[in-house]
Amino acid sequence: MNQPFVLFILSAFLILSGCSKDPGGYHREEYKVVKFEDVPPDLKIPTKAWDMLSFQAAADAHGEGHGESSEKAESSNKEIVFSDVTVFLVDKNPGVLKEEAIKFELPRGGGEIDLSQYVNERQGSFYVGFEFPAFTEAKQSKVLFVSHARKRRLGETIYGAGCNQILDITTKYNLAMKGEGLKVNTTRERHISVLGGTFLFSAEKGDTVYVAQVSFVDPAHKNLFCEAP
């Protein structure tokens, strides 16, 4: 895996130090609620990403050399259930978003959010947060990011992980969501290069794996995205 783009996406997750009754960031008492009723479109998940989401990769590694067939069989026989996921967009700088704090209630399995409908042209920062209830009491959990944003250079910094790159962001995600969440900046559409792609969530409980996905798109800036496969 290419180390620079891994560091890029992981560095976007800002972690608050210490404990606080009000962690700030995407945590607010009130939100403008946007509820998606439509079933999410079919999602093409790379085989490698699916193996990680279904914990097949871990089973393969554990079973290598002894008991491999039984481990793989156990993992492959898990029931897959589409689960709930909620997304939050919250202003850090006033006026960056069209609403100060937005809560997206997505259907089971997740959905697609068009950033052009919720982000103004004003330069500044906003926070992104997620809630995946299936993580509670899960035996195993996983969060992946599949990038659909092109790499581009702005000054001395490379933005965008590149086309179809798969990043395991589980640890950084868990820490970030306990704090401010993911902070992104709209200057020269940097936020699109960070968010452009699909966040994949999975949680294993007993014989069931709960999964969901959230994709961020922006038809107004198609040039920043990879071509459709």
Short mmCIF file of C-alpha atoms in Angstrom, two decimals, residues 11-14 92-93 125-128 180-185 191 194-195:
data_model
loop_
_atom_site.label_atom_id
_atom_site.label_comp_id
_atom_site.label_asym_id
_atom_site.label_seq_id
_atom_site.Cartn_x
_atom_site.Cartn_y
_atom_site.Cartn_z
CA SER A 11 -4.12 12.82 8.96
CA ALA A 12 -7.51 14.29 8.10
CA PHE A 13 -8.97 12.70 11.24
CA LEU A 14 -8.42 15.20 14.04
CA LYS A 92 -16.87 24.98 11.82
CA ASN A 93 -16.87 28.34 10.00
CA SER A 125 -14.03 24.20 7.26
CA PHE A 126 -16.75 21.82 8.34
CA TYR A 127 -16.93 18.57 10.30
CA VAL A 128 -18.11 15.17 9.12
CA GLU A 180 -14.54 16.28 16.63
CA GLY A 181 -14.95 13.90 13.73
CA LEU A 182 -13.35 14.49 10.36
CA LYS A 183 -12.54 18.14 9.64
CA VAL A 184 -12.33 19.15 5.98
CA ASN A 185 -11.72 22.47 4.24
CA HIS A 191 -12.98 18.62 0.91
CA VAL A 194 -10.72 14.00 1.05
CA LEU A 195 -14.33 12.79 0.98
#
